[in-house]
């Protein structure tokens, strides 16, 4: 009996102290400023902070929430923050977490978009971007490694990840199809071989590594997170009104064909198509914003993507750049109010892009919370997580290709960018530097290199 007598003395076995709304508020605000690296990097930051360091939520509950967010259209990292905020502090906690995840990025992109469109090319910005892009590539690789290490607990899940990578990289299979097949495999596998598809991998590695969490595997679902039809109907009605009122006002004030009205309608459709993250929907945004509406040029769209890659927040925030440039160039409030036009358009498209995400989390979260110990629900989501690892590896290769061969494979190999990416990878993997430290260091390095040349 001696070993059990020592258990109370091990501090990690005691859950952390309860977290107030405002303590969480400060963390979500901080996260909004440091959430670099795209969805993989952002999820990695949240795992490190919320599961490993602060122990606000257990590994298994974290992954269960993440699996749900990954099958939704929209930015999964922002949705995950909304979900955890809601689970901890009810609807206002979820709204605060989700809004603060996006708000710093919106303000930063409005400022950068104004500098870009009003003052043209800036050598300073070009130098910073030159160093940041290879760093982002290394960050995505590191995040794929972290998530894969947690999710791929056996050969079957590794096989799903490998098949997912081949499907999207070599066969160009649409991401929703990959999700559907993985879910089917998980559903069948959960019945035939349930041990393989247990969420979190089976042996409680999170408990051994990080200790008891505030919301642990066996923590009962909070009262506010229990499923009720009345709650679902209230959220659905509120979401419908929050979409219909601004859209109705835009249509009544400016007409259906006005730039602002069409931006709201177009970005609503884009928000519902973002399965698999921003890269799955960027071709759609490009075709509409550049080809159909003419809100910006192809070169401006590429530059906007670079801004989106190198600022905190979801990559789909590139729509704020699209909105700003479109509103500015179209002078929707007249030639004397160009900045106001751009800022209003950027805010408007951000509203219509992210509103569905809040509805999905606040409406669907209670249903998902009732399934976190039910294998027939968790097995498909575990298989989906494995498939998404393969998709993230494909994203890392996409970044690497565009950074190392900026002019395409027929052009020269960028050895300097390769060395910066290698240095960033060593800082992340070997020296365990934070994402923000790596981003800042590589930005300065890129600026120095561009200044010399």
Coordinates of C-alpha atoms in Angstrom, one line a residue:
X1 CA 0.0 0.0 0.0
X2 CA 3.0 2.3 0.2
X3 CA 2.9 3.5 -3.4
X4 CA -0.6 4.7 -3.1
X5 CA 0.2 6.7 0.1
X6 CA 2.5 8.9 -2.0
X7 CA -0.1 9.9 -4.6
X8 CA -1.5 13.0 -2.8
X9 CA 2.0 14.4 -2.6
X10 CA 2.4 14.6 -6.4
X11 CA 1.1 18.0 -7.3
X12 CA 0.3 17.4 -11.0
X13 CA -2.4 14.9 -9.8
X14 CA -4.4 17.8 -8.4
X15 CA -6.3 19.8 -10.9
X16 CA -5.4 23.5 -11.3
X17 CA -7.4 26.2 -9.5
X18 CA -10.6 27.4 -11.2
X19 CA -10.1 30.0 -13.9
X20 CA -12.2 33.2 -13.9
X21 CA -13.7 34.7 -17.0
X22 CA -11.3 37.6 -17.0
X23 CA -8.3 35.4 -16.5
X24 CA -9.4 33.5 -19.6
X25 CA -10.2 36.7 -21.4
X26 CA -6.5 37.9 -21.0
X27 CA -5.3 34.6 -22.3
X28 CA -7.5 34.6 -25.4
X29 CA -6.4 38.2 -26.1
X30 CA -2.8 37.1 -25.9
X31 CA -3.5 34.2 -28.2
X32 CA -5.0 36.5 -30.8
X33 CA -1.6 38.3 -31.0
X34 CA 0.7 35.2 -31.1
X35 CA -1.4 32.8 -33.2
X36 CA 1.0 32.5 -36.1
X37 CA 1.7 29.5 -38.3
X38 CA -1.7 28.8 -39.8
X39 CA -4.2 26.4 -38.2
X40 CA -1.5 23.7 -37.5
X41 CA 0.7 26.2 -35.6
X42 CA -2.3 27.8 -33.8
X43 CA -3.6 24.4 -32.6
X44 CA -0.1 23.5 -31.5
X45 CA 0.1 26.8 -29.5
X46 CA -3.3 26.1 -27.9
X47 CA -2.3 22.5 -27.0
X48 CA 0.9 23.6 -25.4
X49 CA -0.7 26.4 -23.4
X50 CA -4.1 24.8 -22.5
X51 CA -3.3 21.1 -22.2
X52 CA 0.4 21.0 -21.2
X53 CA 1.2 24.3 -19.3
X54 CA -2.1 25.5 -17.8
X55 CA -4.0 22.2 -17.7
X56 CA -7.4 23.9 -18.4
X57 CA -8.5 20.9 -20.5
X58 CA -7.3 17.3 -20.8
X59 CA -5.7 15.9 -24.0
X60 CA -8.7 13.7 -24.7
X61 CA -11.3 16.4 -24.3
X62 CA -9.1 18.8 -26.4
X63 CA -8.8 16.3 -29.2
X64 CA -12.5 15.5 -29.1
X65 CA -13.3 19.2 -29.5
X66 CA -10.7 19.5 -32.2
X67 CA -12.1 16.6 -34.2
X68 CA -15.5 18.3 -34.2
X69 CA -14.0 21.6 -35.4
X70 CA -12.1 19.9 -38.2
X71 CA -15.3 18.5 -39.8
X72 CA -16.9 21.9 -39.8
X73 CA -16.6 24.5 -42.5
X74 CA -14.5 27.4 -41.3
X75 CA -11.2 28.0 -39.5
X76 CA -10.8 25.1 -37.1
X77 CA -8.3 26.8 -34.8
X78 CA -10.7 29.8 -34.2
X79 CA -13.5 27.4 -33.7
X80 CA -11.5 25.3 -31.2
X81 CA -10.8 28.5 -29.1
X82 CA -14.5 29.3 -29.3
X83 CA -15.4 25.8 -28.1
X84 CA -13.0 25.7 -25.2
X85 CA -14.0 29.2 -24.1
X86 CA -17.7 28.2 -24.3
X87 CA -17.0 25.0 -22.3
X88 CA -15.3 26.9 -19.6
X89 CA -17.4 30.1 -19.3
X90 CA -20.7 29.5 -21.2
X91 CA -21.7 31.4 -24.3
X92 CA -20.0 34.7 -23.5
X93 CA -16.8 32.8 -22.8
X94 CA -17.0 31.2 -26.3
X95 CA -17.8 34.5 -27.9
X96 CA -14.9 36.3 -26.2
X97 CA -12.5 33.5 -27.1
X98 CA -13.6 33.4 -30.8
X99 CA -13.7 37.2 -31.2
X100 CA -10.3 37.8 -29.6
X101 CA -8.8 35.1 -31.8
X102 CA -9.7 37.3 -34.8
X103 CA -9.8 40.9 -33.7
X104 CA -6.0 41.6 -33.4
X105 CA -5.6 40.1 -36.9
X106 CA -8.3 42.3 -38.3
X107 CA -6.8 45.5 -36.9
X108 CA -3.3 44.5 -38.1
X109 CA -4.5 43.6 -41.6
X110 CA -6.5 46.9 -41.9
X111 CA -3.3 48.8 -41.1
X112 CA -1.0 46.7 -43.3
X113 CA -3.6 46.8 -46.2
X114 CA -3.8 50.6 -46.0
X115 CA 0.0 50.9 -46.1
X116 CA 0.1 48.4 -49.0
X117 CA -2.5 50.0 -51.1
X118 CA -1.8 53.7 -50.3
X119 CA 2.0 53.7 -50.3
X120 CA 3.0 50.9 -52.7
X121 CA 6.0 48.6 -52.4
X122 CA 8.0 48.9 -49.2
X123 CA 11.5 47.4 -49.1
X124 CA 11.1 47.1 -45.3
X125 CA 8.0 44.9 -45.6
X126 CA 9.5 42.9 -48.5
X127 CA 12.5 42.1 -46.4
X128 CA 10.5 41.0 -43.4
X129 CA 8.3 38.8 -45.6
X130 CA 11.4 37.2 -47.1
X131 CA 12.5 35.9 -43.7
X132 CA 9.0 35.0 -42.4
X133 CA 7.9 32.8 -45.2
X134 CA 10.6 30.1 -44.6
X135 CA 9.9 30.3 -40.9
X136 CA 6.2 29.6 -41.5
X137 CA 7.1 26.5 -43.5
X138 CA 9.2 25.2 -40.6
X139 CA 6.3 26.0 -38.2
X140 CA 3.8 24.0 -40.2
X141 CA 6.2 21.0 -40.4
X142 CA 6.8 21.1 -36.6
X143 CA 3.0 21.4 -35.9
X144 CA 2.4 18.4 -38.2
X145 CA 4.9 16.5 -36.2
X146 CA 3.3 17.4 -32.9
X147 CA -0.2 16.6 -33.9
X148 CA 0.9 13.4 -35.7
X149 CA 2.7 12.3 -32.6
X150 CA -0.4 12.7 -30.5
X151 CA -3.0 11.4 -33.0
X152 CA -1.2 8.5 -34.8
X153 CA -1.0 6.0 -32.0
X154 CA -1.0 2.8 -34.1
X155 CA -0.3 1.5 -37.6
X156 CA -4.0 1.8 -38.7
X157 CA -4.1 5.5 -38.0
X158 CA -0.7 5.9 -39.7
X159 CA -2.1 4.2 -42.7
X160 CA -5.1 6.5 -42.8
X161 CA -2.8 9.6 -42.6
X162 CA -0.6 8.2 -45.4
X163 CA -3.6 7.5 -47.6
X164 CA -5.0 10.9 -46.9
X165 CA -1.7 12.5 -48.0
X166 CA -1.5 10.5 -51.2
X167 CA -5.2 11.3 -52.0
X168 CA -4.8 15.1 -51.7
X169 CA -1.2 15.4 -53.0
X170 CA -1.1 12.9 -55.9
X171 CA -4.8 12.4 -56.8
X172 CA -6.2 15.9 -56.0
X173 CA -9.1 14.4 -54.1
X174 CA -11.3 17.1 -52.5
X175 CA -10.9 17.5 -48.8
X176 CA -14.6 16.8 -47.9
X177 CA -14.3 13.5 -49.7
X178 CA -11.2 12.6 -47.6
X179 CA -13.1 13.5 -44.4
X180 CA -16.1 11.4 -45.5
X181 CA -14.0 8.3 -46.2
X182 CA -12.0 8.7 -43.0
X183 CA -15.3 9.0 -41.0
X184 CA -16.6 5.9 -42.6
X185 CA -13.4 4.0 -41.9
X186 CA -13.6 5.1 -38.3
X187 CA -17.2 4.2 -37.9
X188 CA -16.7 0.7 -39.3
X189 CA -13.3 0.3 -37.5
X190 CA -14.8 1.5 -34.2
X191 CA -17.2 -1.5 -34.3
X192 CA -14.7 -4.1 -35.6
X193 CA -11.6 -3.0 -33.7
X194 CA -12.6 -0.5 -31.0
X195 CA -9.2 -0.4 -29.3
X196 CA -7.6 1.0 -32.4
X197 CA -10.0 4.0 -32.7
X198 CA -10.1 5.1 -29.1
X199 CA -9.6 8.9 -28.9
X200 CA -6.3 10.0 -27.5
X201 CA -4.6 6.7 -28.2
X202 CA -5.5 4.5 -25.3
X203 CA -3.1 4.6 -22.4
X204 CA -3.7 8.0 -20.8
X205 CA -0.4 9.5 -21.9
X206 CA -1.8 13.0 -21.3
X207 CA -2.3 12.2 -17.6
X208 CA 1.2 10.9 -17.2
X209 CA 2.7 13.9 -19.0
X210 CA 0.6 16.8 -17.8
X211 CA -1.4 15.8 -14.8
X212 CA -5.0 16.4 -13.9
X213 CA -6.8 19.1 -15.9
X214 CA -9.5 21.5 -14.9
X215 CA -11.8 19.9 -17.5
X216 CA -10.5 16.3 -17.3
X217 CA -11.5 13.1 -19.1
X218 CA -14.0 12.2 -16.3
X219 CA -15.2 15.7 -15.5
X220 CA -19.0 15.8 -15.9
X221 CA -20.4 17.9 -18.7
X222 CA -21.2 21.4 -17.3
X223 CA -24.9 22.2 -17.0
X224 CA -24.8 24.9 -19.7
X225 CA -23.1 22.4 -22.1
X226 CA -25.9 19.8 -22.0
X227 CA -27.9 19.4 -25.1
X228 CA -31.4 21.0 -25.1
X229 CA -33.7 21.6 -28.1
X230 CA -34.6 25.0 -26.7
X231 CA -30.9 26.1 -26.6
X232 CA -30.3 24.9 -30.2
X233 CA -33.4 26.8 -31.5
X234 CA -32.3 30.0 -29.6
X235 CA -28.8 29.9 -31.1
X236 CA -30.1 29.1 -34.6
X237 CA -32.6 32.0 -34.5
X238 CA -30.0 34.4 -33.1
X239 CA -27.5 33.4 -35.8
X240 CA -30.1 33.9 -38.5
X241 CA -31.0 37.4 -37.3
X242 CA -27.3 38.4 -37.0
X243 CA -26.9 37.4 -40.6
X244 CA -30.2 38.7 -42.0
X245 CA -30.3 42.1 -40.3
X246 CA -26.9 43.5 -41.7
X247 CA -27.6 41.8 -45.1
X248 CA -31.1 43.4 -45.2
X249 CA -29.7 46.8 -44.2
X250 CA -27.1 46.6 -46.9
X251 CA -29.6 45.6 -49.5
X252 CA -32.1 48.3 -48.5
X253 CA -29.5 51.1 -48.3
X254 CA -27.2 50.3 -51.3
X255 CA -29.0 47.7 -53.4
X256 CA -28.3 44.1 -54.1
X257 CA -25.6 44.7 -56.7
X258 CA -23.6 47.2 -54.6
X259 CA -20.0 46.2 -53.7
X260 CA -20.6 45.9 -49.9
X261 CA -23.8 43.8 -50.4
X262 CA -22.1 41.4 -52.8
X263 CA -19.0 41.1 -50.5
X264 CA -21.3 40.0 -47.7
X265 CA -23.1 37.5 -49.8
X266 CA -20.0 36.2 -51.5
X267 CA -18.1 35.7 -48.2
X268 CA -21.1 34.0 -46.6
X269 CA -20.9 31.4 -49.3
X270 CA -17.1 31.1 -49.0
X271 CA -17.5 30.6 -45.2
X272 CA -19.7 27.6 -45.8
X273 CA -17.1 26.1 -48.2
X274 CA -14.0 26.3 -46.1
X275 CA -13.7 22.5 -45.3
X276 CA -10.1 21.8 -44.6
X277 CA -9.0 25.3 -43.8
X278 CA -8.3 28.4 -45.8
X279 CA -6.3 26.7 -48.6
X280 CA -9.3 24.7 -49.6
X281 CA -11.3 27.8 -50.3
X282 CA -8.7 30.2 -51.5
X283 CA -9.2 29.2 -55.2
X284 CA -12.9 30.0 -54.8
X285 CA -12.1 33.4 -53.2
X286 CA -9.5 34.1 -55.9
X287 CA -12.0 33.3 -58.7
X288 CA -14.7 35.5 -57.2
X289 CA -12.8 38.4 -55.9
X290 CA -10.3 38.7 -58.8
X291 CA -12.1 37.1 -61.8
X292 CA -15.8 37.8 -61.2
X293 CA -16.0 41.0 -59.2
X294 CA -12.7 42.6 -60.0
X295 CA -12.2 43.8 -56.4
X296 CA -8.4 43.4 -56.8
X297 CA -5.8 42.2 -59.2
X298 CA -4.0 38.8 -59.3
X299 CA -0.8 40.3 -58.0
X300 CA -2.6 42.0 -55.2
X301 CA -4.3 38.7 -54.2
X302 CA -0.9 37.0 -54.0
X303 CA 0.5 39.8 -51.8
X304 CA -2.6 39.6 -49.6
X305 CA -2.0 35.9 -49.2
X306 CA 1.5 36.7 -48.0
X307 CA 0.1 39.2 -45.5
X308 CA -2.4 36.6 -44.3
X309 CA 0.4 34.0 -43.9
X310 CA 2.6 36.3 -41.9
X311 CA 0.1 37.9 -39.5
X312 CA -1.5 36.3 -36.5
X313 CA -5.0 34.8 -36.7
X314 CA -6.6 32.4 -39.2
X315 CA -5.3 32.4 -42.8
X316 CA -8.8 33.0 -44.1
X317 CA -8.3 36.5 -42.6
X318 CA -6.9 37.2 -46.1
X319 CA -10.5 38.1 -46.8
X320 CA -10.0 41.2 -44.7
X321 CA -7.3 42.3 -47.2
X322 CA -9.7 41.4 -50.1
X323 CA -12.4 43.5 -48.5
X324 CA -10.1 46.5 -47.7
X325 CA -8.6 46.7 -51.2
X326 CA -12.0 46.2 -52.8
X327 CA -13.7 48.9 -50.7
X328 CA -10.7 51.2 -51.2
X329 CA -10.4 50.7 -55.0
X330 CA -14.1 50.9 -55.6
X331 CA -14.3 54.0 -53.4
X332 CA -17.7 52.8 -52.0
X333 CA -18.0 56.0 -49.8
X334 CA -16.6 58.4 -52.3
X335 CA -13.0 59.6 -53.2
X336 CA -12.6 61.5 -49.9
X337 CA -13.2 58.5 -47.6
X338 CA -11.0 55.7 -49.0
X339 CA -9.6 54.5 -45.8
X340 CA -13.0 54.4 -44.2
X341 CA -14.4 52.4 -47.2
X342 CA -11.6 49.9 -46.9
X343 CA -11.9 49.5 -43.1
X344 CA -15.7 49.1 -43.2
X345 CA -15.5 46.6 -46.1
X346 CA -12.7 44.6 -44.2
X347 CA -14.9 44.5 -41.0
X348 CA -18.0 43.6 -43.0
X349 CA -16.4 40.6 -44.7
X350 CA -14.9 39.4 -41.4
X351 CA -18.4 39.5 -39.8
X352 CA -19.9 37.4 -42.6
X353 CA -17.0 35.0 -42.8
X354 CA -16.8 34.1 -39.1
X355 CA -20.5 34.3 -38.0
X356 CA -21.2 30.7 -39.2
X357 CA -18.4 29.4 -37.0
X358 CA -19.9 30.8 -33.8
X359 CA -23.3 29.3 -34.7
X360 CA -21.8 25.9 -35.4
X361 CA -20.0 25.8 -32.1
X362 CA -22.7 27.3 -29.8
X363 CA -25.4 25.2 -31.5
X364 CA -23.5 21.9 -32.0
X365 CA -21.2 22.0 -28.9
X366 CA -23.8 20.6 -26.5
X367 CA -24.4 17.6 -28.8
X368 CA -20.7 17.0 -29.2
X369 CA -20.2 17.2 -25.4
X370 CA -22.7 14.3 -24.9
X371 CA -20.5 12.1 -27.1
X372 CA -17.0 12.4 -25.7
X373 CA -17.2 8.9 -24.1
X374 CA -19.2 7.3 -26.8
X375 CA -17.0 5.2 -29.1
X376 CA -19.5 5.2 -32.0
X377 CA -19.0 9.0 -32.2
X378 CA -15.4 9.3 -31.2
X379 CA -14.1 6.6 -33.6
X380 CA -15.0 8.4 -36.8
X381 CA -13.5 11.6 -35.4
X382 CA -10.3 9.8 -34.4
X383 CA -10.0 8.6 -38.0
X384 CA -10.6 12.1 -39.3
X385 CA -7.8 13.5 -37.1
X386 CA -5.4 10.9 -38.6
X387 CA -6.5 11.9 -42.1
X388 CA -6.0 15.6 -41.3
X389 CA -2.4 14.9 -40.4
X390 CA -1.8 13.8 -44.0
X391 CA -3.5 17.0 -45.2
X392 CA -1.2 19.1 -43.0
X393 CA 1.9 17.4 -44.4
X394 CA 0.6 18.3 -47.8
X395 CA 0.2 21.9 -46.7
X396 CA 3.8 21.9 -45.5
X397 CA 5.0 20.8 -48.9
X398 CA 2.8 23.5 -50.5
X399 CA 4.6 26.1 -48.4
X400 CA 8.0 24.6 -49.1
X401 CA 7.5 24.5 -52.8
X402 CA 6.5 28.2 -53.1
X403 CA 9.2 29.4 -50.7
X404 CA 12.1 27.3 -52.2
X405 CA 11.1 27.6 -55.8
X406 CA 9.4 31.1 -56.0
X407 CA 9.5 31.0 -59.8
X408 CA 8.4 27.4 -60.1
X409 CA 10.5 24.3 -60.6
X410 CA 11.8 25.7 -63.8
X411 CA 13.3 28.6 -61.9
X412 CA 16.3 28.7 -59.5
X413 CA 16.3 27.1 -56.1
X414 CA 16.3 29.7 -53.3
X415 CA 19.2 28.5 -51.1
X416 CA 19.0 31.5 -48.7
X417 CA 15.3 30.7 -48.0
X418 CA 16.2 27.0 -47.5
X419 CA 18.9 28.0 -44.9
X420 CA 16.4 30.3 -43.1
X421 CA 13.9 27.4 -43.0
X422 CA 16.5 25.0 -41.7
X423 CA 17.5 27.5 -39.0
X424 CA 13.9 27.9 -38.0
X425 CA 13.4 24.1 -37.9
X426 CA 16.5 23.7 -35.6
X427 CA 15.2 26.5 -33.3
X428 CA 11.8 24.8 -33.1
X429 CA 12.8 21.1 -32.8
X430 CA 16.2 21.2 -31.2
X431 CA 16.0 24.3 -29.0
X432 CA 12.2 24.4 -28.4
X433 CA 11.9 28.1 -29.2
X434 CA 8.4 29.5 -29.3
X435 CA 6.6 30.3 -32.6
X436 CA 6.7 34.0 -31.9
X437 CA 10.5 34.0 -31.2
X438 CA 11.1 32.1 -34.5
X439 CA 8.9 34.4 -36.5
X440 CA 10.6 37.5 -35.1
X441 CA 14.1 36.1 -35.5
X442 CA 13.6 35.1 -39.1
X443 CA 11.9 38.4 -39.9
X444 CA 15.0 40.3 -38.8
X445 CA 17.2 37.9 -40.6
X446 CA 15.2 38.4 -43.9
X447 CA 15.4 42.1 -43.5
X448 CA 19.2 42.0 -43.0
X449 CA 19.7 39.8 -46.0
X450 CA 17.5 42.0 -48.3
X451 CA 19.3 45.1 -47.0
X452 CA 22.7 43.7 -47.9
X453 CA 21.5 42.8 -51.4

